[in-house]
Structures are given as structure tokens and as C-alpha cells.
């Protein structure tokens, strides 16, 4: 939930940098997709660093020490892949909406909503939402990472019910998918 890097200064005091779910991404030492804390070693003397990791539950945290150039190279490659994914998501949404309007088909247009929510879910897991969409809203960023997947499942279920005319094919089970979609909405609200 929170990582704080303490660095001893030349005068004996400590300087700290923090990042994590409890802080808005805009307040991180280096705002980005994932928490990154800068090490500033002195070329002339040893520098003491202490890292404190706080989490609500026991956790194993991978820690990577790397040079800035290596980190930037890796982030650029990740950004390329995420950009391709987001581009395909937006294209699928545009095609669904265009097909829905052009063919006057509600099922085609309904496909845009679960596509959007799945895209937001993936972007949240990749750390993009908190960094780019709501960098000042730490609580919303944390909540939305659980809510968007549930909402996307509920929206996909509604799309499938409409697209397959489920009620006509299984009259006895007509209300079941709607109840499941409603349960998904309730779970997302909790």
C-alpha cells in the first residue's frame, strides 16, 4: 500500500520519498505506472538508504534496483504494448458504435460498454488509470481496480443476453442473467 525510501543526508537528517496506493500518484516522488523511488548515492561517500514497505496483509514485494536508462528503456517497451492494446480497444468501441448506428442494432452498440470497461480494467492493472486519468484520487484509483472488472463482467453479460436473444431461447432462465448482472453491479458498489 505504501513504500517509503529514507536517505541519510550529509548533515545526519533523513530525507524521504513515498509512493503507493495510499498516496495520489501525483504526489509520488516519480509519478508513473508503478511506484518508483529514486536512489541518489554520493560519488564520494557511502549513502545510507532505508526502505519501509507498509501493506495491510503479509506480502512478498519484488524490488528492482536499476539504472535510469534501463528503467526508461523497459518502460518505453511497455508503453508501446499498452498503446497498441488501448488503440485496439478504442477501435473495437468505435466499430461497435458505428455498427450499432448503421445497422440500428442495439446488441452491436451494447458491445462498446463492456469493451470500454475491460479496457479501463486492463489500464488500471497496468497502472495507467491512476497515473493518467485520476492522479489525485488515490481512494478512487484503489476502488476502481476492483470495480471495473466486475462492471465489465456485468456489461458483457447484458450484451450476451441481448445479442443471443437468451430470453427467447431459454424462457425459464430468462431472469437469471439479469439477476447475475445486477449482482455484479451490487458487488462493484460495495
Tab-separated table of C-alpha atoms in Angstrom:
chain	number	residue	atom	x	y	z
A	1	UNK	CA	0.000	0.000	0.000
A	2	UNK	CA	2.896	2.377	0.665
A	3	UNK	CA	6.656	2.336	0.222
A	4	UNK	CA	8.924	4.997	1.711
A	5	UNK	CA	12.614	5.349	0.918
A	6	UNK	CA	14.659	7.190	3.532
A	7	UNK	CA	18.055	8.608	2.562
A	8	UNK	CA	20.509	9.914	5.148
A	9	UNK	CA	21.690	13.400	4.266
A	10	UNK	CA	25.175	14.781	4.842
A	11	UNK	CA	24.033	16.660	7.970
A	12	UNK	CA	22.694	13.450	9.571
A	13	UNK	CA	18.982	14.045	8.888
A	14	UNK	CA	16.755	11.861	6.768
A	15	UNK	CA	15.020	12.754	3.515
A	16	UNK	CA	12.060	10.602	2.455
A	17	UNK	CA	10.241	9.775	-0.787
A	18	UNK	CA	6.969	7.816	-0.759
A	19	UNK	CA	4.735	6.074	-3.280
A	20	UNK	CA	1.909	3.551	-3.199
A	21	UNK	CA	-1.858	3.052	-3.127
A	22	UNK	CA	-2.418	5.315	-0.115
A	23	UNK	CA	-0.977	8.360	-1.875
A	24	UNK	CA	-2.246	10.098	-5.009
A	25	UNK	CA	0.057	9.241	-7.912
A	26	UNK	CA	0.612	12.976	-8.450
A	27	UNK	CA	2.299	13.115	-5.017
A	28	UNK	CA	4.751	10.275	-5.684
A	29	UNK	CA	8.441	11.109	-5.948
A	30	UNK	CA	8.346	9.942	-9.590
A	31	UNK	CA	4.709	9.741	-10.805
A	32	UNK	CA	4.176	6.845	-13.204
A	33	UNK	CA	2.519	3.478	-13.724
A	34	UNK	CA	4.201	1.849	-10.740
A	35	UNK	CA	5.895	3.144	-7.614
A	36	UNK	CA	9.485	4.140	-8.362
A	37	UNK	CA	11.684	5.638	-5.679
A	38	UNK	CA	14.891	7.453	-6.652
A	39	UNK	CA	18.233	6.483	-5.148
A	40	UNK	CA	20.748	9.328	-5.065
A	41	UNK	CA	24.077	7.841	-3.983
A	42	UNK	CA	27.003	10.146	-3.390
A	43	UNK	CA	30.036	9.521	-5.619
A	44	UNK	CA	32.400	10.463	-2.782
A	45	UNK	CA	30.963	8.739	0.291
A	46	UNK	CA	28.699	5.886	1.293
A	47	UNK	CA	24.994	6.725	1.388
A	48	UNK	CA	22.632	5.008	3.792
A	49	UNK	CA	19.155	4.121	2.468
A	50	UNK	CA	16.280	2.516	4.369
A	51	UNK	CA	13.169	1.189	2.660
A	52	UNK	CA	9.916	0.801	4.578
A	53	UNK	CA	7.069	-1.154	2.948
A	54	UNK	CA	3.606	-0.988	4.514
A	55	UNK	CA	0.805	-3.323	3.487
A	56	UNK	CA	-2.477	-4.380	5.092
A	57	UNK	CA	-1.624	-8.082	4.652
A	58	UNK	CA	1.612	-10.085	4.583
A	59	UNK	CA	3.096	-9.705	1.117
A	60	UNK	CA	6.183	-10.525	-0.870
A	61	UNK	CA	7.315	-7.467	-2.837
A	62	UNK	CA	9.743	-7.675	-5.748
A	63	UNK	CA	12.331	-4.917	-5.504
A	64	UNK	CA	14.290	-3.966	-8.601
A	65	UNK	CA	17.381	-1.799	-8.447
A	66	UNK	CA	18.215	-0.461	-11.879
A	67	UNK	CA	19.818	2.438	-13.640
A	68	UNK	CA	17.566	5.132	-15.048
A	69	UNK	CA	18.451	4.310	-18.664
A	70	UNK	CA	17.492	0.630	-18.255
A	71	UNK	CA	14.269	1.555	-16.493
A	72	UNK	CA	13.308	4.066	-19.208
A	73	UNK	CA	14.032	1.529	-21.957
A	74	UNK	CA	11.796	-1.050	-20.273
A	75	UNK	CA	9.022	1.496	-19.695
A	76	UNK	CA	9.113	2.541	-23.359
A	77	UNK	CA	8.600	-1.058	-24.474
A	78	UNK	CA	5.739	-1.498	-22.014
A	79	UNK	CA	4.205	1.786	-23.228
A	80	UNK	CA	4.350	0.520	-26.806
A	81	UNK	CA	2.429	-2.634	-25.898
A	82	UNK	CA	-0.098	-0.757	-23.773
A	83	UNK	CA	-0.594	1.800	-26.522
A	84	UNK	CA	-1.341	-0.972	-29.025
A	85	UNK	CA	-3.835	-2.544	-26.613
A	86	UNK	CA	-5.584	0.759	-25.894
A	87	UNK	CA	-5.678	1.561	-29.604
A	88	UNK	CA	-7.338	-1.779	-30.377
A	89	UNK	CA	-9.807	-1.239	-27.540
A	90	UNK	CA	-10.789	2.179	-28.875
A	91	UNK	CA	-11.065	0.766	-32.398
A	92	UNK	CA	-13.358	-2.044	-31.185
A	93	UNK	CA	-15.528	0.504	-29.379
A	94	UNK	CA	-15.752	2.722	-32.458
A	95	UNK	CA	-16.636	-0.230	-34.708
A	96	UNK	CA	-19.293	-1.426	-32.240
A	97	UNK	CA	-20.890	2.007	-32.015
A	98	UNK	CA	-20.720	2.557	-35.776
A	99	UNK	CA	-22.224	-0.861	-36.464
A	100	UNK	CA	-24.951	-0.233	-33.903
A	101	UNK	CA	-25.866	3.085	-35.501
A	102	UNK	CA	-25.502	1.956	-39.101
A	103	UNK	CA	-27.432	-1.295	-38.680
A	104	UNK	CA	-29.701	0.075	-35.943
A	105	UNK	CA	-28.710	-2.892	-33.806
A	106	UNK	CA	-28.741	-2.465	-30.037
A	107	UNK	CA	-26.557	-5.551	-29.474
A	108	UNK	CA	-23.763	-4.161	-31.636
A	109	UNK	CA	-23.850	-0.815	-29.828
A	110	UNK	CA	-24.013	-2.559	-26.441
A	111	UNK	CA	-20.646	-4.192	-27.151
A	112	UNK	CA	-18.955	-0.799	-26.706
A	113	UNK	CA	-19.658	-0.638	-22.950
A	114	UNK	CA	-18.012	-3.919	-21.880
A	115	UNK	CA	-15.146	-3.126	-24.239
A	116	UNK	CA	-14.638	0.239	-22.548
A	117	UNK	CA	-14.846	-1.291	-19.076
A	118	UNK	CA	-12.435	-4.110	-19.979
A	119	UNK	CA	-10.036	-1.509	-21.358
A	120	UNK	CA	-10.280	0.520	-18.143
A	121	UNK	CA	-9.740	-2.680	-16.118
A	122	UNK	CA	-6.583	-3.532	-18.040
A	123	UNK	CA	-5.355	0.056	-17.864
A	124	UNK	CA	-5.958	0.020	-14.101
A	125	UNK	CA	-3.977	-3.173	-13.611
A	126	UNK	CA	-1.184	-1.689	-15.729
A	127	UNK	CA	-1.152	1.436	-13.540
A	128	UNK	CA	-2.294	3.834	-16.258
A	129	UNK	CA	-5.568	4.987	-14.691
A	130	UNK	CA	-4.038	6.389	-11.521
A	131	UNK	CA	-1.193	7.954	-13.444
A	132	UNK	CA	-3.049	9.478	-16.404
A	133	UNK	CA	-6.787	9.605	-15.671
A	134	UNK	CA	-7.102	10.419	-11.957
A	135	UNK	CA	-3.655	11.133	-10.485
A	136	UNK	CA	-5.078	12.997	-7.447
A	137	UNK	CA	-7.709	10.390	-6.472
A	138	UNK	CA	-5.890	7.636	-4.573
A	139	UNK	CA	-9.011	6.127	-2.993
A	140	UNK	CA	-10.883	6.041	-6.329
A	141	UNK	CA	-7.848	4.524	-8.050
A	142	UNK	CA	-7.734	1.731	-5.468
A	143	UNK	CA	-11.508	1.134	-5.578
A	144	UNK	CA	-11.796	1.238	-9.379
A	145	UNK	CA	-9.223	-1.517	-9.830
A	146	UNK	CA	-11.748	-3.916	-8.269
A	147	UNK	CA	-14.948	-2.267	-9.546
A	148	UNK	CA	-14.136	-2.071	-13.268
A	149	UNK	CA	-13.640	-5.839	-13.752
A	150	UNK	CA	-16.987	-6.530	-12.027
A	151	UNK	CA	-18.737	-3.865	-14.072
A	152	UNK	CA	-17.215	-5.218	-17.278
A	153	UNK	CA	-18.498	-8.724	-16.492
A	154	UNK	CA	-21.992	-7.368	-15.799
A	155	UNK	CA	-21.957	-5.326	-19.024
A	156	UNK	CA	-20.671	-8.300	-21.036
A	157	UNK	CA	-23.445	-10.455	-19.615
A	158	UNK	CA	-26.069	-7.890	-20.672
A	159	UNK	CA	-24.513	-7.745	-24.145
A	160	UNK	CA	-24.595	-11.540	-24.470
A	161	UNK	CA	-28.232	-11.724	-23.315
A	162	UNK	CA	-29.281	-9.158	-25.913
A	163	UNK	CA	-27.042	-10.469	-28.723
A	164	UNK	CA	-28.140	-14.089	-28.352
A	165	UNK	CA	-31.817	-13.393	-27.538
A	166	UNK	CA	-31.283	-15.523	-24.439
A	167	UNK	CA	-34.809	-14.956	-23.115
A	168	UNK	CA	-36.345	-16.399	-26.283
A	169	UNK	CA	-34.049	-19.418	-26.272
A	170	UNK	CA	-34.364	-20.265	-22.582
A	171	UNK	CA	-37.637	-18.819	-21.278
A	172	UNK	CA	-37.341	-20.496	-17.878
A	173	UNK	CA	-33.927	-18.945	-17.286
A	174	UNK	CA	-34.867	-15.552	-18.709
A	175	UNK	CA	-34.277	-13.664	-15.458
A	176	UNK	CA	-31.085	-15.429	-14.379
A	177	UNK	CA	-28.559	-13.436	-16.458
A	178	UNK	CA	-30.220	-10.158	-15.478
A	179	UNK	CA	-30.005	-11.169	-11.814
A	180	UNK	CA	-26.321	-12.056	-12.250
A	181	UNK	CA	-25.654	-8.710	-13.943
A	182	UNK	CA	-27.431	-6.919	-11.101
A	183	UNK	CA	-25.339	-8.881	-8.594
A	184	UNK	CA	-22.203	-7.720	-10.423
A	185	UNK	CA	-23.358	-4.120	-10.136
A	186	UNK	CA	-24.066	-4.542	-6.430
A	187	UNK	CA	-20.681	-6.152	-5.805
A	188	UNK	CA	-18.963	-3.314	-7.667
A	189	UNK	CA	-20.814	-0.791	-5.495
A	190	UNK	CA	-19.660	-2.409	-2.243
